[in-house]
């Protein structure tokens, strides 16, 4: 009888270990750029509602062909306006950056995660609870954003492709003939 209990306990432990490994598998967002893929490890433990929205939009193909409409050298590259930023379906250069998706805005999920080079954060208006579909990738550290914007992940490979995104001109970083996210997919590590 002791042997049966021991075998049963071992099976339970192995099952729990397997479930733990599956649960901890990183959620990845892969963005195909003209210069190669960018892999972002998402942070559902930090911003579960924001990550869920990004994943839902990516799975629908909403981010495919969306422009990097605001790119400021030494700061960040912003994209994700699925309403006005799709360069193959209704692109509007004057309005890109002012739209979102048909999904609701998301309440802020601020954290202590710092905005370092490669950090991915959600763009929003002056209302902290207005993030929707737009996000940005940091070219450099931006500690002034800490606790003010929601961190949704970090680039784990392909930062060299991010560095080659066409920069904007002017104070707001508007980009003429911008680069785009060619294809965006979601997966697990």
Backbone as a printed PyTorch tensor [residue, N CA C, xyz], in Angstrom:
tensor([[[  0.8180,  -1.2010,   0.0000],
         [  0.0000,   0.0000,   0.0000],
         [  0.8620,   1.2650,   0.0000]],

        [[  1.9880,   1.2190,   0.7540],
         [  2.8730,   2.3770,   0.7860],
         [  3.4410,   2.6660,  -0.6010]],

        [[  3.7320,   1.6070,  -1.3260],
         [  4.2780,   1.7760,  -2.6710],
         [  3.2670,   2.4620,  -3.5870]],

        [[  1.9940,   2.1300,  -3.4820],
         [  0.9420,   2.7510,  -4.2810],
         [  0.8350,   4.2280,  -3.9300]],

        [[  0.8600,   4.5460,  -2.6340],
         [  0.7940,   5.9560,  -2.2100],
         [  1.9930,   6.7420,  -2.7320]],

        [[  3.1770,   6.1450,  -2.6580],
         [  4.3800,   6.7980,  -3.1220],
         [  4.3030,   7.0620,  -4.6340]],

        [[  3.8360,   6.0690,  -5.3930],
         [  3.6940,   6.2240,  -6.8430],
         [  2.6690,   7.3010,  -7.1660]],

        [[  1.5580,   7.3220,  -6.4270],
         [  0.5180,   8.3250,  -6.6390],
         [  1.0540,   9.7280,  -6.3350]],

        [[  1.7880,   9.8700,  -5.2260],
         [  2.3680,  11.1670,  -4.8620],
         [  3.3590,  11.6270,  -5.9290]],

        [[  4.1510,  10.6950,  -6.4450],
         [  5.1040,  11.0250,  -7.5020],
         [  4.4080,  11.4900,  -8.7640]],

        [[  3.3090,  10.8230,  -9.1190],
         [  2.5400,  11.2120, -10.2990],
         [  1.9400,  12.5990, -10.1130]],

        [[  1.4270,  12.8800,  -8.9140],
         [  0.8810,  14.2230,  -8.6350],
         [  1.9610,  15.2840,  -8.7580]],

        [[  3.1530,  15.0030,  -8.1920],
         [  4.2520,  15.9660,  -8.2630],
         [  4.6570,  16.2200,  -9.7160]],

        [[  4.7920,  15.1630, -10.5090],
         [  5.1660,  15.3060, -11.9200],
         [  4.1150,  16.1030, -12.6850]],

        [[  2.8440,  15.8480, -12.3990],
         [  1.7650,  16.5930, -13.0560],
         [  1.7940,  18.0620, -12.6880]],

        [[  2.0310,  18.3480, -11.4080],
         [  2.1010,  19.7490, -10.9550],
         [  3.2860,  20.4500, -11.5860]],

        [[  4.4190,  19.7580, -11.6880],
         [  5.6140,  20.3420, -12.3000],
         [  5.3620,  20.6460, -13.7780]],

        [[  4.7300,  19.7300, -14.4810],
         [  4.4140,  19.9480, -15.8990],
         [  3.4590,  21.1210, -16.0580]],

        [[  2.4410,  21.2110, -15.2270],
         [  1.4830,  22.3270, -15.2900],
         [  2.1760,  23.6420, -15.0000]],

        [[  3.0990,  23.6400, -14.0340],
         [  3.8390,  24.8510, -13.6930],
         [  4.6950,  25.3040, -14.8730]],

        [[  5.3430,  24.3640, -15.5470],
         [  6.1720,  24.6990, -16.7000],
         [  5.3270,  25.2780, -17.8200]],

        [[  4.1690,  24.6880, -18.0690],
         [  3.2790,  25.1860, -19.1080],
         [  2.7780,  26.5790, -18.7600]],

        [[  2.3930,  26.7910, -17.5060],
         [  1.8670,  28.0920, -17.0790],
         [  2.9210,  29.1810, -17.1740]],

        [[  4.2130,  28.8070, -16.9820],
         [  5.2510,  29.8280, -16.9900],
         [  5.8470,  30.0560, -18.3790]],

        [[  5.3850,  29.3190, -19.3810],
         [  5.8860,  29.5250, -20.7370],
         [  5.5950,  30.9590, -21.1610]],

        [[  6.6350,  31.6340, -21.6200],
         [  6.5040,  33.0450, -21.9620],
         [  5.5740,  33.2450, -23.1570]],

        [[  4.7780,  34.3010, -23.0770],
         [  3.9200,  34.6980, -24.1900],
         [  4.7220,  35.6640, -25.0570]],

        [[  4.7870,  35.3770, -26.3440],
         [  5.6160,  36.1500, -27.2590],
         [  4.7890,  36.7980, -28.3590]],

        [[  5.1460,  38.0240, -28.6740],
         [  4.5780,  38.7440, -29.8050],
         [  5.7190,  38.8980, -30.7960]],

        [[  5.5270,  38.4250, -32.0280],
         [  6.5670,  38.5560, -33.0390],
         [  6.0790,  39.5250, -34.1040]],

        [[  6.8710,  40.5580, -34.3270],
         [  6.5660,  41.5820, -35.3240],
         [  7.5720,  41.4480, -36.4530]],

        [[  7.0790,  41.1700, -37.6480],
         [  7.9650,  41.0940, -38.8150],
         [  8.1310,  42.5150, -39.3670]],

        [[  9.3660,  43.0030, -39.3620],
         [  9.7040,  44.3030, -39.9330],
         [ 10.4850,  44.0860, -41.2240]],

        [[ 10.7020,  45.1370, -41.9800],
         [ 11.4460,  45.0270, -43.2390],
         [ 12.8600,  44.5090, -43.0090]],

        [[ 13.4280,  44.7690, -41.8410],
         [ 14.8020,  44.3600, -41.5450],
         [ 14.8850,  43.1130, -40.6740]],

        [[ 13.7590,  42.4170, -40.4680],
         [ 13.7920,  41.1750, -39.7110],
         [ 12.7590,  41.1400, -38.6080]],

        [[ 12.6560,  39.9830, -37.9500],
         [ 11.6540,  39.8330, -36.8930],
         [ 12.0910,  40.4600, -35.5720]],

        [[ 11.1040,  40.9520, -34.8380],
         [ 11.3020,  41.4760, -33.4960],
         [ 10.4350,  40.6220, -32.5760]],

        [[ 11.0480,  40.0210, -31.5640],
         [ 10.3170,  39.1730, -30.6350],
         [ 10.1960,  39.9090, -29.3040]],

        [[  8.9520,  40.0380, -28.8460],
         [  8.6440,  40.7340, -27.5980],
         [  8.0860,  39.7230, -26.6160]],

        [[  8.7160,  39.6520, -25.4470],
         [  8.1740,  38.8250, -24.3720],
         [  7.1400,  39.6760, -23.6430]],

        [[  5.8880,  39.2600, -23.7270],
         [  4.8010,  40.0010, -23.0980],
         [  4.7950,  39.7580, -21.5890]],

        [[  4.1770,  40.6610, -20.8510],
         [  4.1650,  40.6020, -19.3850],
         [  2.7370,  40.5490, -18.8470]],

        [[  2.0450,  39.4120, -19.0280],
         [  0.6710,  39.3190, -18.5130],
         [  0.5990,  39.3940, -16.9910]],

        [[  1.7020,  39.1040, -16.3160],
         [  1.7310,  39.2170, -14.8580],
         [  1.7660,  40.6760, -14.4060]],

        [[  2.2080,  41.5630, -15.2730],
         [  2.3130,  42.9970, -14.9560],
         [  1.0940,  43.7640, -15.4650]],

        [[  0.6380,  43.4350, -16.6690],
         [ -0.4620,  44.1680, -17.3110],
         [ -1.3940,  43.1890, -18.0260]],

        [[ -2.1450,  42.3890, -17.2860],
         [ -2.9560,  41.3350, -17.9160],
         [ -4.0000,  41.8400, -18.9050]],

        [[ -4.6640,  42.9470, -18.6160],
         [ -5.7070,  43.4520, -19.5200],
         [ -5.1030,  44.0070, -20.8090]],

        [[ -3.9880,  44.7120, -20.6950],
         [ -3.3270,  45.2710, -21.8720],
         [ -2.7710,  44.1600, -22.7620]],

        [[ -2.1220,  43.1830, -22.1420],
         [ -1.5580,  42.0670, -22.9130],
         [ -2.6680,  41.2930, -23.6140]],

        [[ -3.7730,  41.0530, -22.9110],
         [ -4.8950,  40.3220, -23.5280],
         [ -5.4230,  41.0760, -24.7470]],

        [[ -5.4950,  42.3980, -24.6660],
         [ -6.0020,  43.1870, -25.7960],
         [ -5.0280,  43.1470, -26.9740]],

        [[ -3.7430,  43.2910, -26.6970],
         [ -2.7370,  43.2150, -27.7620],
         [ -2.8040,  41.8510, -28.4400]],

        [[ -2.8750,  40.7860, -27.6370],
         [ -2.9390,  39.4380, -28.2070],
         [ -4.1970,  39.2520, -29.0580]],

        [[ -5.3350,  39.7420, -28.5870],
         [ -6.5830,  39.6060, -29.3400],
         [ -6.4880,  40.3320, -30.6750]],

        [[ -5.9290,  41.5340, -30.6750],
         [ -5.7880,  42.2970, -31.9170],
         [ -4.8090,  41.6160, -32.8760]],

        [[ -3.7100,  41.1040, -32.3320],
         [ -2.7310,  40.4110, -33.1820],
         [ -3.3320,  39.1490, -33.7930]],

        [[ -4.0760,  38.3870, -33.0110],
         [ -4.6800,  37.1470, -33.5150],
         [ -5.7010,  37.4260, -34.6190]],

        [[ -6.3540,  38.6060, -34.5700],
         [ -7.3050,  38.9880, -35.6220],
         [ -6.6060,  39.5450, -36.8610]],

        [[ -5.2890,  39.7600, -36.7740],
         [ -4.5500,  40.3480, -37.8860],
         [ -4.6700,  41.8600, -37.9430]],

        [[ -5.1920,  42.4790, -36.8910],
         [ -5.4300,  43.9270, -36.8920],
         [ -4.1400,  44.7460, -36.9680]],

        [[ -3.0250,  44.1970, -36.4760],
         [ -1.7610,  44.9390, -36.4960],
         [ -0.9880,  44.7830, -37.8070]],

        [[ -1.3790,  43.8560, -38.6560],
         [ -0.6610,  43.6460, -39.9160],
         [ -0.7350,  44.9030, -40.7820]],

        [[  0.4090,  45.3420, -41.2920],
         [  0.5480,  46.5080, -42.1860],
         [  0.2610,  47.8500, -41.5120]],

        [[  0.3400,  47.8990, -40.1880],
         [  0.1120,  49.1570, -39.4740],
         [  1.4350,  49.9240, -39.3600]],

        [[  1.3650,  51.2120, -39.6540],
         [  2.5360,  52.0880, -39.7100],
         [  3.1200,  52.4150, -38.3420]],

        [[  4.4330,  52.6780, -38.3590],
         [  5.1020,  53.3290, -37.2320],
         [  4.9500,  54.8200, -37.5090]],

        [[  3.8590,  55.4000, -37.0150],
         [  3.4770,  56.7630, -37.3870],
         [  4.2410,  57.8480, -36.6360]],

        [[  4.8250,  57.4890, -35.4950],
         [  5.5480,  58.4730, -34.6690],
         [  6.8450,  57.8240, -34.2030]],

        [[  7.9720,  58.3130, -34.7050],
         [  9.2650,  57.7220, -34.3810],
         [ 10.2380,  58.8510, -34.0630]],

        [[ 10.6990,  58.8780, -32.8260],
         [ 11.5850,  59.9480, -32.3650],
         [ 12.9450,  59.3440, -32.0280]],

        [[ 13.9670,  59.7750, -32.7640],
         [ 15.3190,  59.2680, -32.5730],
         [ 15.7560,  59.4530, -31.1180]],

        [[ 16.3510,  58.4260, -30.5520],
         [ 16.8150,  58.4820, -29.1730],
         [ 15.7130,  58.3270, -28.1410]],

        [[ 14.4750,  58.0910, -28.5890],
         [ 13.3580,  57.9670, -27.6630],
         [ 12.5770,  56.6860, -27.9370]],

        [[ 11.6740,  56.7020, -28.9390],
         [ 10.8300,  55.5290, -29.1510],
         [ 10.2140,  55.5300, -30.5470]],

        [[  9.6520,  54.3310, -30.9110],
         [  8.9000,  54.1460, -32.1610],
         [  7.4910,  53.7240, -31.7740]],

        [[  6.4840,  54.4910, -32.2160],
         [  5.0870,  54.2280, -31.8600],
         [  4.3130,  53.6890, -33.0550]],

        [[  3.4470,  52.7240, -32.7970],
         [  2.6460,  52.0620, -33.8210],
         [  1.3370,  51.5850, -33.1890]],

        [[  0.5550,  50.8450, -33.9560],
         [ -0.6240,  50.1910, -33.3980],
         [ -1.9520,  50.8790, -33.6310]],

        [[ -1.9770,  51.9800, -34.3870],
         [ -3.2610,  52.6260, -34.6960],
         [ -3.9530,  51.8110, -35.7830]],

        [[ -4.7620,  50.8500, -35.3610],
         [ -5.4040,  49.9460, -36.3210],
         [ -6.5480,  50.6210, -37.0720]],

        [[ -7.0140,  51.7640, -36.5900],
         [ -8.1010,  52.4840, -37.2390],
         [ -7.6080,  53.3030, -38.4330]],

        [[ -6.5530,  54.0820, -38.2470],
         [ -6.0650,  54.9750, -39.3030],
         [ -4.6640,  54.6440, -39.8080]],

        [[ -3.9930,  53.6550, -39.2060],
         [ -2.6060,  53.3880, -39.5420],
         [ -2.3420,  52.2170, -40.4620]],

        [[ -3.3890,  51.5050, -40.9100],
         [ -3.1710,  50.3590, -41.7790],
         [ -2.8100,  50.8530, -43.1760]],

        [[ -1.5950,  50.5790, -43.6020],
         [ -1.0830,  51.1200, -44.8570],
         [ -1.6640,  50.4470, -46.0890]],

        [[ -2.4590,  49.4030, -45.9070],
         [ -3.1260,  48.7590, -47.0350],
         [ -4.6370,  48.9190, -46.9980]],

        [[ -5.1720,  49.3930, -45.8720],
         [ -6.6270,  49.5430, -45.7320],
         [ -6.9470,  50.8730, -45.0470]],

        [[ -7.1490,  51.9000, -45.8150],
         [ -7.6070,  53.1780, -45.2650],
         [ -6.5770,  54.0020, -44.5330]],

        [[ -5.3010,  53.8640, -44.8930],
         [ -4.2540,  54.6510, -44.2210],
         [ -4.5330,  56.1400, -44.3720]],

        [[ -4.4380,  56.8630, -43.2660],
         [ -4.6550,  58.3010, -43.2680],
         [ -3.5110,  58.9360, -42.4790]],

        [[ -2.5170,  59.4420, -43.2050],
         [ -1.3210,  59.9880, -42.5650],
         [ -1.6350,  61.1220, -41.5960]],

        [[ -2.6600,  61.9220, -41.9060],
         [ -3.0090,  63.0440, -41.0220],
         [ -3.6620,  62.5730, -39.7250]],

        [[ -4.3190,  61.4340, -39.7500],
         [ -5.0400,  60.9430, -38.5650],
         [ -4.3340,  59.7970, -37.8490]],

        [[ -3.3210,  59.2040, -38.4980],
         [ -2.5910,  58.0990, -37.8670],
         [ -2.0500,  58.5660, -36.5210]],

        [[ -2.3430,  57.7960, -35.5000],
         [ -1.9540,  58.1550, -34.1400],
         [ -3.1110,  58.6700, -33.3150]],

        [[ -4.2480,  58.9350, -33.9700],
         [ -5.4170,  59.4430, -33.2310],
         [ -6.4870,  58.3710, -33.0460]],

        [[ -6.2860,  57.2160, -33.6610],
         [ -7.2980,  56.1670, -33.6010],
         [ -6.9240,  55.0270, -32.6840]],

        [[ -7.8170,  54.0570, -32.6270],
         [ -7.6060,  52.8740, -31.8080],
         [ -8.1980,  51.6810, -32.5130]],

        [[ -8.8960,  50.8650, -31.7520],
         [ -9.5570,  49.6800, -32.3060],
         [-11.0280,  49.7330, -31.9240]],

        [[-11.7680,  48.6910, -32.3140],
         [-13.1720,  48.6230, -31.9270],
         [-13.3450,  48.0160, -30.5320]],

        [[-12.2410,  47.7310, -29.8660],
         [-12.2820,  47.2040, -28.5000],
         [-12.2850,  48.3740, -27.5190]],

        [[-12.7400,  48.1490, -26.2820],
         [-12.7960,  49.2510, -25.3140],
         [-11.4080,  49.6920, -24.8490]],

        [[-11.3260,  50.9440, -24.3920],
         [-10.0960,  51.4240, -23.7680],
         [ -9.8420,  50.6160, -22.5010]],

        [[ -8.5900,  50.6110, -22.0610],
         [ -8.1660,  49.7620, -20.9520],
         [ -7.7510,  50.6330, -19.7620]],

        [[ -8.2080,  50.2940, -18.5610],
         [ -7.7490,  51.0300, -17.3710],
         [ -6.2420,  50.8450, -17.1830]],

        [[ -5.5760,  51.8710, -16.7010],
         [ -4.1290,  51.8420, -16.4850],
         [ -3.7290,  50.6560, -15.6090]],

        [[ -2.5960,  50.0600, -15.9550],
         [ -1.9940,  49.0000, -15.1500],
         [ -0.5250,  49.3860, -14.9130]],

        [[ -0.3330,  50.5160, -14.2430],
         [  1.0080,  51.0070, -13.9830],
         [  1.7300,  50.0490, -13.0380]],

        [[  3.0500,  49.9960, -13.1860],
         [  3.8560,  49.0900, -12.3650],
         [  5.1860,  49.7550, -12.0460]],

        [[  6.0220,  49.0200, -11.3720],
         [  7.3670,  49.5090, -11.0540],
         [  8.3850,  49.1220, -12.1260]],

        [[  7.9080,  48.4590, -13.1970],
         [  8.8130,  48.0900, -14.2920],
         [  9.3390,  49.3550, -14.9580]],

        [[ 10.6530,  49.4770, -15.1070],
         [ 11.2140,  50.6920, -15.7010],
         [ 11.1380,  50.6940, -17.2250]],

        [[ 11.1150,  51.8870, -17.7770],
         [ 11.1560,  52.0550, -19.2320],
         [ 12.6180,  52.1490, -19.6580]],

        [[ 13.1890,  50.9870, -19.9530],
         [ 14.5580,  50.8870, -20.4350],
         [ 14.5500,  50.6300, -21.9360]],

        [[ 15.7230,  50.6630, -22.5360],
         [ 15.8480,  50.3310, -23.9560],
         [ 15.1920,  48.9720, -24.1990]],

        [[ 14.3190,  48.8830, -25.2170],
         [ 13.6450,  47.6380, -25.5510],
         [ 12.3260,  47.4140, -24.8300]],

        [[ 12.0020,  48.2530, -23.8580],
         [ 10.7140,  48.1240, -23.1640],
         [  9.5920,  48.4910, -24.1310]],

        [[  8.4820,  47.7730, -24.0280],
         [  7.2960,  48.0570, -24.8330],
         [  6.2210,  48.5820, -23.8940]],

        [[  5.6920,  49.7560, -24.2090],
         [  4.6640,  50.3850, -23.3820],
         [  3.4460,  50.7430, -24.2070]],

        [[  2.3390,  50.9310, -23.5220],
         [  1.0910,  51.3160, -24.1990],
         [  1.0100,  52.8300, -24.3320]],

        [[  0.6530,  53.2740, -25.5210],
         [  0.4280,  54.6990, -25.7570],
         [ -0.9760,  55.0410, -25.2630]],

        [[ -1.1620,  56.2840, -24.8820],
         [ -2.4610,  56.7430, -24.3820],
         [ -2.5390,  58.2500, -24.5440]],

        [[ -3.7260,  58.8020, -24.3070],
         [ -3.8860,  60.2570, -24.2920],
         [ -3.5390,  60.7540, -22.8850]],

        [[ -3.9160,  61.9580, -22.5550],
         [ -3.6520,  62.4810, -21.2070],
         [ -4.4520,  61.7350, -20.1370]],

        [[ -5.4970,  61.0290, -20.5450],
         [ -6.2730,  60.2100, -19.6170],
         [ -5.5290,  58.8970, -19.3960]],

        [[ -5.0940,  58.5850, -18.1740],
         [ -4.3400,  57.3590, -17.9200],
         [ -5.0980,  56.0810, -18.2980]],

        [[ -6.4160,  56.1640, -18.3980],
         [ -7.2390,  54.9910, -18.7030],
         [ -7.6910,  54.9540, -20.1590]],

        [[ -6.8860,  55.5110, -21.0670],
         [ -7.2910,  55.6190, -22.4710],
         [ -6.4900,  54.7430, -23.4320]],

        [[ -5.6180,  53.8700, -22.9270],
         [ -4.8660,  52.9940, -23.8270],
         [ -5.8400,  52.0730, -24.5500]],

        [[ -5.5270,  51.7750, -25.8170],
         [ -6.4230,  50.9280, -26.5920],
         [ -5.6360,  49.9310, -27.4340]],

        [[ -5.0200,  50.3900, -28.5140],
         [ -4.2950,  49.4690, -29.3980],
         [ -2.8640,  49.9260, -29.6810]],

        [[ -2.5720,  51.1920, -29.4640],
         [ -1.2560,  51.7230, -29.8090],
         [ -0.2240,  51.4050, -28.7320]],

        [[  0.9960,  51.1310, -29.1950],
         [  2.0910,  50.8670, -28.2650],
         [  3.3840,  51.4320, -28.8410]],

        [[  4.4130,  51.4580, -28.0230],
         [  5.6990,  51.9920, -28.4570],
         [  6.8290,  51.1280, -27.9280]],

        [[  7.9500,  51.1650, -28.6600],
         [  9.1640,  50.4420, -28.2910],
         [ 10.2520,  51.4740, -28.0280]],

        [[ 10.8950,  51.3660, -26.8900],
         [ 11.9110,  52.3370, -26.4920],
         [ 13.2430,  52.0960, -27.2070]],

        [[ 13.8180,  53.1640, -27.7900],
         [ 15.1600,  53.1040, -28.3690],
         [ 16.2160,  53.2670, -27.2680]],

        [[ 15.8490,  53.9590, -26.2070],
         [ 16.7740,  54.2710, -25.1180],
         [ 15.9950,  54.2760, -23.8010]],

        [[ 16.7100,  54.3450, -22.7060],
         [ 16.0540,  54.4250, -21.4030],
         [ 15.2240,  55.7050, -21.3210]],

        [[ 14.0640,  55.6200, -20.6790],
         [ 13.1790,  56.7720, -20.5000],
         [ 12.5880,  56.7760, -19.0970]],

        [[ 13.4050,  57.0160, -18.0790],
         [ 12.9170,  56.9380, -16.7030],
         [ 11.7760,  57.9050, -16.3820]],

        [[ 11.6260,  58.9610, -17.1580],
         [ 10.5420,  59.9230, -16.9460],
         [  9.1750,  59.3140, -17.2440]],

        [[  9.1370,  58.1360, -17.9170],
         [  7.8780,  57.4350, -18.1970],
         [  7.4900,  56.4570, -17.0830]],

        [[  8.4370,  56.1400, -16.2170],
         [  8.1910,  55.1450, -15.1700],
         [  6.9720,  55.5080, -14.3320]],

        [[  6.0720,  54.5430, -14.1800],
         [  4.8690,  54.7470, -13.3730],
         [  3.8160,  55.6240, -14.0270]],

        [[  4.0620,  56.0860, -15.2540],
         [  3.1360,  56.9670, -15.9580],
         [  2.4370,  56.2760, -17.1280]],

        [[  3.0580,  55.2140, -17.6120],
         [  2.5450,  54.4350, -18.7410],
         [  2.6220,  52.9600, -18.3830]],

        [[  1.7910,  52.1570, -19.0230],
         [  1.7470,  50.7330, -18.7460],
         [  2.8010,  49.9840, -19.5500]],

        [[  3.6430,  49.2310, -18.8640],
         [  4.6260,  48.3590, -19.5030],
         [  3.9230,  47.0530, -19.8600]],

        [[  4.0520,  46.6300, -21.1280],
         [  3.4080,  45.3840, -21.5630],
         [  4.4110,  44.3060, -21.9490]],

        [[  5.6960,  44.6490, -22.0290],
         [  6.6850,  43.6410, -22.3750],
         [  8.0280,  44.2540, -22.6870]],

        [[  8.9070,  43.3890, -23.2490],
         [ 10.2500,  43.8490, -23.6150],
         [ 10.7290,  43.0630, -24.8290]],

        [[ 11.5430,  43.7140, -25.6420],
         [ 12.1380,  43.0670, -26.8070],
         [ 13.2020,  42.0920, -26.2990]],

        [[ 13.0900,  40.8320, -26.7200],
         [ 14.0870,  39.8220, -26.3380],
         [ 14.9780,  39.4300, -27.5070]],

        [[ 14.5660,  39.7520, -28.7340],
         [ 15.4540,  39.6030, -29.8890],
         [ 14.9400,  40.4950, -31.0210]],

        [[ 15.8930,  40.9450, -31.8370],
         [ 15.5380,  41.7790, -32.9850],
         [ 15.6270,  43.2720, -32.7410]],

        [[ 16.2780,  43.6730, -31.6620],
         [ 16.3810,  45.1150, -31.3900],
         [ 17.1360,  45.8290, -32.5130]],

        [[ 18.0140,  45.1160, -33.2050],
         [ 18.7320,  45.7270, -34.3330],
         [ 17.7640,  46.1050, -35.4530]],

        [[ 16.6640,  45.3610, -35.6150],
         [ 15.6390,  45.7150, -36.6110],
         [ 14.8310,  46.9250, -36.1370]],

        [[ 14.5780,  47.0070, -34.8390],
         [ 13.8830,  48.1740, -34.2750],
         [ 14.7200,  49.4300, -34.5210]],

        [[ 16.0250,  49.3090, -34.3070],
         [ 16.9180,  50.4600, -34.4990],
         [ 16.9150,  50.9960, -35.9220]],

        [[ 16.4740,  50.1810, -36.8890],
         [ 16.4670,  50.6000, -38.2990],
         [ 15.1160,  51.1700, -38.7440]],

        [[ 14.1390,  51.2680, -37.8390],
         [ 12.8440,  51.8560, -38.1980],
         [ 13.0620,  53.3100, -38.6080]],

        [[ 12.4210,  53.7080, -39.6950],
         [ 12.5740,  55.0720, -40.2290],
         [ 12.1340,  56.1020, -39.1930]],

        [[ 12.9990,  57.0810, -38.9560],
         [ 12.7270,  58.1380, -37.9770],
         [ 11.8290,  59.2120, -38.5840]],

        [[ 11.1170,  59.8870, -37.6970],
         [ 10.2500,  60.9790, -38.1060],
         [ 10.9700,  62.3030, -38.0680]],

        [[ 10.2870,  63.3200, -38.5840],
         [ 10.8140,  64.6780, -38.5720],
         [  9.8660,  65.5390, -37.7530]],

        [[ 10.3470,  66.6450, -37.2900],
         [  9.4880,  67.5330, -36.5190],
         [  9.4460,  67.1430, -35.0510]],

        [[  8.8630,  68.0090, -34.2610],
         [  8.8240,  67.8380, -32.8160],
         [  8.0450,  66.6340, -32.3320]],

        [[  7.0600,  66.1950, -33.0950],
         [  6.2280,  65.0780, -32.6530],
         [  6.6380,  63.7590, -33.3140]],

        [[  7.6820,  63.7840, -34.1420],
         [  8.1960,  62.5690, -34.7470],
         [  7.3470,  61.9780, -35.8500]],

        [[  6.5100,  62.8140, -36.5060],
         [  5.6710,  62.3230, -37.5990],
         [  6.5550,  61.7830, -38.7150]],

        [[  6.1380,  60.6510, -39.2970],
         [  6.9470,  59.9850, -40.3090],
         [  6.2340,  60.0240, -41.6520]],

        [[  6.9280,  60.5430, -42.6890],
         [  6.3660,  60.4640, -44.0380],
         [  6.8540,  59.1580, -44.6540]],

        [[  5.9770,  58.4880, -45.3820],
         [  6.2700,  57.1710, -45.9500],
         [  6.8660,  56.2450, -44.8820]],

        [[  6.1010,  55.9710, -43.8200],
         [  6.6410,  55.2460, -42.6590],
         [  6.8670,  53.7580, -42.9130]],

        [[  7.7190,  53.1870, -42.0590],
         [  7.8560,  51.7310, -42.0080],
         [  6.5980,  51.1780, -41.3620]],

        [[  6.4200,  49.8670, -41.4820],
         [  5.2080,  49.2370, -40.9610],
         [  5.5170,  47.9090, -40.2980]],

        [[  4.5560,  47.4470, -39.5100],
         [  4.5970,  46.0800, -39.0020],
         [  4.0170,  45.2250, -40.1240]],

        [[  4.8180,  44.4200, -40.7630],
         [  4.3530,  43.6370, -41.9100],
         [  3.3670,  42.5620, -41.4520]],

        [[  3.7350,  41.8290, -40.4210],
         [  2.8920,  40.7530, -39.8800],
         [  3.1760,  40.6390, -38.3910]],

        [[  2.1180,  40.4620, -37.5910],
         [  2.2600,  40.3350, -36.1380],
         [  1.5880,  39.0480, -35.7040]],

        [[  2.3360,  38.2190, -34.9780],
         [  1.7920,  36.9420, -34.5140],
         [  2.0290,  36.7720, -33.0160]],

        [[  1.2540,  35.8850, -32.4100],
         [  1.3540,  35.5810, -30.9830],
         [  1.7030,  34.1100, -30.8370]],

        [[  2.5730,  33.8070, -29.8850],
         [  2.9430,  32.4220, -29.6340],
         [  3.5120,  32.2530, -28.2430]],

        [[  4.0050,  31.0730, -27.9620],
         [  4.6180,  30.7490, -26.6720],
         [  6.0630,  30.3540, -26.9240]],

        [[  6.8890,  30.6000, -25.9250],
         [  8.3090,  30.2410, -26.0090],
         [  8.4500,  28.7380, -25.8980]]])
